[in-house]
Amino acid sequence: MLPSKSAGLFGELSTLPEEAFAEEEVLQELESVLRDPAFRRAPALARLLRYLVNETLAGRGDVSADRIAAECFGRPETVDSQRHSDPPVQVTRLRRLLSEHYRSVRGERRVLLDLVPGDHRIRFARSPASHEPPEKKSMTGRLHAMRTSPARRAALWASGASLIAALAIGGLSYRDAAPGSSASAGGSDRAATSGAATMAYPILAIDRIEPLSSGKPTVRHAGWLTAELRSALPRFRRLTILDGVAEKGVADYRLTGDVLREGSGWLLRLRLTDERDRSGGIVWRLQRSIDKTGAKMALAEAARSAVTQIAQQRGIIHSRESRAEGKDRSPGYRCLMLWRDGFDSPDIEDRRRVRNCLDSILASGNRAPAIPAALAWSLSAREQAADPRTRNLDGALAAARSAVALDPSDSFAQMSLGHVQFLAGDPAFAKADARALALNPYDPDVALYVGLHRLYAGEESGAALLDQAERYHVQPPAALITAQVVAAVLAGDDDSVRLYADRMVRDSRARFPKAFWQAIAAGARGDRPKANAYWREFEADHPLAAQQFQDLVAGFGMRPPVAMRLDAWIERHVRSERN
């Protein structure tokens, strides 16, 4: 359950564990992938994929660029791969095409072909949706503690609904909606709200900033500016950064620039070009005078501005920093931004404003499933987190079912239906969860909420999905770390509870009061006085939330040894409450 770093150009397939499969299964999956029209239109990439799979099956694994050039593309083996970049470029294109294929594929795939970033080895992984049904799995390992009697599981279920409502405070990941498209009718772009199931994340190539003035200071400054710009942009998740040496056709966008001496400072000029536009149209320009002291801040602002332009075109940059102001956007986009920013407001009137906005967009005849799905969340978990009296699960179920009816292939709609059914205690949530996971197994939000649902249902695969969701993120969101805390509590793993709670205490993004996490961390360390002190601080500022989460935190003050099972812990807590 401890965090693990994601390695991968796209940060998705390569997070799945590598497994051994029969050669027949691998070759069958290879032929299935090559039947994709995208591979038929790219015979060179199809030939490269077949070559790399065969090399891996033959035990030769990671082959060099020279061997690829000689054996796959027929070039002399003496070619200088540092000067001629055909194999690296083709491998990058293949990795991207594979990612696009698995995002758009429908139905269960037992084997996944993954091109390992940093080398040329194909690895074989099992699809998350292809594991055995939960009823066939044995309850082993850390979830052994979750075997409870029906009465105790009912208590756990009630507590789980409140805890998942708290997780919503971290929020679904921010996704920008593109102007126009379905958003112009009052909704948001489906790719922005359903995890971009059928669209690859944009690739941005950054060229070296050219010095236009003579002299070593300008040359050194141009090199420094290039390095700073390349370090500022990778923090935007779901945006792949390539060095500018990439050939044309690999990147979706290209950032170029130059710098020249101007008085005691420099004049920086940047240009963002849409590489998909055959005319090479420039979509963004920046010209700014900078000095040594303000260069870093200027470059950070330039990075945000450039990424915002990409977000407006593609709508899938996964970062708060890329979110533009809503005043120039469609009503549907502004409504979703209001929903995401105001769902946990302590003011009931703010939450009513969110609901009224969603209702008005829904009444306008919007056909995008994101709006009724958002309404479902607003009526259930999000408002419950602030005041359980304001929730409306019947309305939430109706909205979620409307979202699914509008587009059954939308993973966000299916996930919303499953989550509301879970909160309502309807066992049908498992079917909606399975559909959401099958539609988009690489979306971290899907993995997060499906993992939590399975965890509370006592299924072993729930914890694995949470770990998988965490590996999808370079910087896991607060909601995901919260989920890992809950998983550790259920498993009786005090060490993991303490580690994750401490992370939440240090996390400046956490919107839930730090006293809550300090109480949990102190309780996991066995420091009852501190846990009680932090809890009283949290209770004084947030009495309603404290009442909701009493079952979770109060247990730490009377925590049995780690080896004892969770049901014994709950039983002891219930008995003490009665006394």
PDB file of C-alpha atoms in Angstrom, residues 133 139 173 192 207 357 374 425 428:
ATOM      1  CA  PRO A 133     -14.810 -12.479 -10.327  1.00  0.00           C
ATOM      2  CA  MET A 139      -9.889 -13.279   1.564  1.00  0.00           C
ATOM      3  CA  SER A 173      -9.611  15.552 -10.702  1.00  0.00           C
ATOM      4  CA  ALA A 192     -12.593  16.393 -20.361  1.00  0.00           C
ATOM      5  CA  ASP A 207      12.840  23.457 -28.767  1.00  0.00           C
ATOM      6  CA  CYS A 357     -27.016  25.998 -11.931  1.00  0.00           C
ATOM      7  CA  ALA A 374     -22.356  16.047 -11.894  1.00  0.00           C
ATOM      8  CA  GLY A 425     -26.772   0.608  -0.095  1.00  0.00           C
ATOM      9  CA  ALA A 428     -26.194  -3.079  -8.014  1.00  0.00           C
TER      10      ALA A 428
END
